Amino acid sequence: MRHDPFPDDLVTAQEAWTRTYEELARPRPTGVTDLRRRLIRLSVQVHFHPFWTLQAHPSTSRGDLLHRVRAGQPDREETAA
């Protein structure tokens, strides 16, 4: 069994951050102000998430979270191998 050390709400916030950043990076995005505000709000959510201070996996880093989200693993629950 594989166990994902990241809580669902942290993964969801990072996924939303990635989508928002990609929207903002497109040529001539619409609603730039709203996208920037959303990106700031999500940045705060991810950066100050309690997982980073209370984590049970000290070797887990923010880079691991980003890599996990970019890999596009669809489920966040434990899955049978």
mmCIF file of C-alpha atoms in Angstrom:
data_model
loop_
_atom_site.group_PDB
_atom_site.id
_atom_site.type_symbol
_atom_site.label_atom_id
_atom_site.label_comp_id
_atom_site.label_asym_id
_atom_site.label_seq_id
_atom_site.Cartn_x
_atom_site.Cartn_y
_atom_site.Cartn_z
ATOM 1 C CA MET A 1 0.000 0.000 0.000
ATOM 2 C CA ARG A 2 1.131 3.497 -0.800
ATOM 3 C CA HIS A 3 0.533 6.266 1.686
ATOM 4 C CA ASP A 4 0.462 9.873 0.534
ATOM 5 C CA PRO A 5 1.912 12.000 3.352
ATOM 6 C CA PHE A 6 0.140 15.166 2.190
ATOM 7 C CA PRO A 7 -3.320 16.076 3.529
ATOM 8 C CA ASP A 8 -6.089 16.463 0.964
ATOM 9 C CA ASP A 9 -6.651 20.167 1.609
ATOM 10 C CA LEU A 10 -2.957 20.930 1.060
ATOM 11 C CA VAL A 11 -2.880 19.006 -2.215
ATOM 12 C CA THR A 12 -6.090 20.701 -3.350
ATOM 13 C CA ALA A 13 -4.655 24.149 -2.570
ATOM 14 C CA GLN A 14 -1.429 23.353 -4.461
ATOM 15 C CA GLU A 15 -3.418 22.074 -7.454
ATOM 16 C CA ALA A 16 -5.512 25.258 -7.465
ATOM 17 C CA TRP A 17 -2.322 27.345 -7.168
ATOM 18 C CA THR A 18 -0.811 25.557 -10.174
ATOM 19 C CA ARG A 19 -3.966 26.034 -12.284
ATOM 20 C CA THR A 20 -4.190 29.711 -11.325
ATOM 21 C CA TYR A 21 -0.517 30.304 -12.115
ATOM 22 C CA GLU A 22 -0.942 28.646 -15.519
ATOM 23 C CA GLU A 23 -3.993 30.823 -16.251
ATOM 24 C CA LEU A 24 -2.044 33.932 -15.317
ATOM 25 C CA ALA A 25 0.908 32.877 -17.506
ATOM 26 C CA ARG A 26 -1.230 32.632 -20.639
ATOM 27 C CA PRO A 27 -0.965 35.430 -23.179
ATOM 28 C CA ARG A 28 -3.475 38.172 -22.445
ATOM 29 C CA PRO A 29 -5.299 36.533 -19.524
ATOM 30 C CA THR A 30 -8.646 37.988 -18.527
ATOM 31 C CA GLY A 31 -9.340 38.971 -14.941
ATOM 32 C CA VAL A 32 -5.687 39.503 -14.082
ATOM 33 C CA THR A 33 -6.446 41.207 -10.769
ATOM 34 C CA ASP A 34 -8.689 38.368 -9.614
ATOM 35 C CA LEU A 35 -6.122 35.783 -10.695
ATOM 36 C CA ARG A 36 -3.350 37.572 -8.802
ATOM 37 C CA ARG A 37 -5.491 37.825 -5.672
ATOM 38 C CA ARG A 38 -6.365 34.128 -5.903
ATOM 39 C CA LEU A 39 -2.697 33.249 -6.383
ATOM 40 C CA ILE A 40 -1.727 35.244 -3.269
ATOM 41 C CA ARG A 41 -4.508 33.651 -1.199
ATOM 42 C CA LEU A 42 -3.513 30.155 -2.329
ATOM 43 C CA SER A 43 0.181 30.889 -1.725
ATOM 44 C CA VAL A 44 -0.632 31.774 1.876
ATOM 45 C CA GLN A 45 -2.763 28.633 2.243
ATOM 46 C CA VAL A 46 0.033 26.376 0.990
ATOM 47 C CA HIS A 47 2.936 28.136 2.701
ATOM 48 C CA PHE A 48 1.336 28.401 6.141
ATOM 49 C CA HIS A 49 -0.478 25.054 6.165
ATOM 50 C CA PRO A 50 -0.148 23.298 9.558
ATOM 51 C CA PHE A 51 1.299 20.241 7.815
ATOM 52 C CA TRP A 52 4.648 21.985 7.465
ATOM 53 C CA THR A 53 5.021 22.410 11.238
ATOM 54 C CA LEU A 54 3.277 19.221 12.373
ATOM 55 C CA GLN A 55 4.356 16.838 9.653
ATOM 56 C CA ALA A 56 5.034 13.230 10.568
ATOM 57 C CA HIS A 57 7.394 12.901 7.603
ATOM 58 C CA PRO A 58 10.309 15.280 8.217
ATOM 59 C CA SER A 59 11.953 14.402 4.904
ATOM 60 C CA THR A 60 8.911 15.605 2.969
ATOM 61 C CA SER A 61 9.398 19.017 1.366
ATOM 62 C CA ARG A 62 7.436 21.611 -0.562
ATOM 63 C CA GLY A 63 9.239 20.408 -3.675
ATOM 64 C CA ASP A 64 7.828 16.922 -3.081
ATOM 65 C CA LEU A 65 4.339 18.414 -2.932
ATOM 66 C CA LEU A 66 4.849 20.327 -6.169
ATOM 67 C CA HIS A 67 6.289 17.257 -7.885
ATOM 68 C CA ARG A 68 3.346 15.168 -6.691
ATOM 69 C CA VAL A 69 0.817 17.693 -8.015
ATOM 70 C CA ARG A 70 2.615 18.086 -11.352
ATOM 71 C CA ALA A 71 2.723 14.310 -11.756
ATOM 72 C CA GLY A 72 -1.069 14.487 -11.807
ATOM 73 C CA GLN A 73 -1.789 11.574 -9.527
ATOM 74 C CA PRO A 74 -5.584 11.489 -9.550
ATOM 75 C CA ASP A 75 -6.314 10.087 -6.097
ATOM 76 C CA ARG A 76 -5.018 11.260 -2.760
ATOM 77 C CA GLU A 77 -6.011 8.261 -0.692
ATOM 78 C CA GLU A 78 -4.052 5.136 -0.023
ATOM 79 C CA THR A 79 -4.170 2.802 -2.985
ATOM 80 C CA ALA A 80 -3.419 -0.875 -3.222
ATOM 81 C CA ALA A 81 -0.231 -1.675 -5.117
#
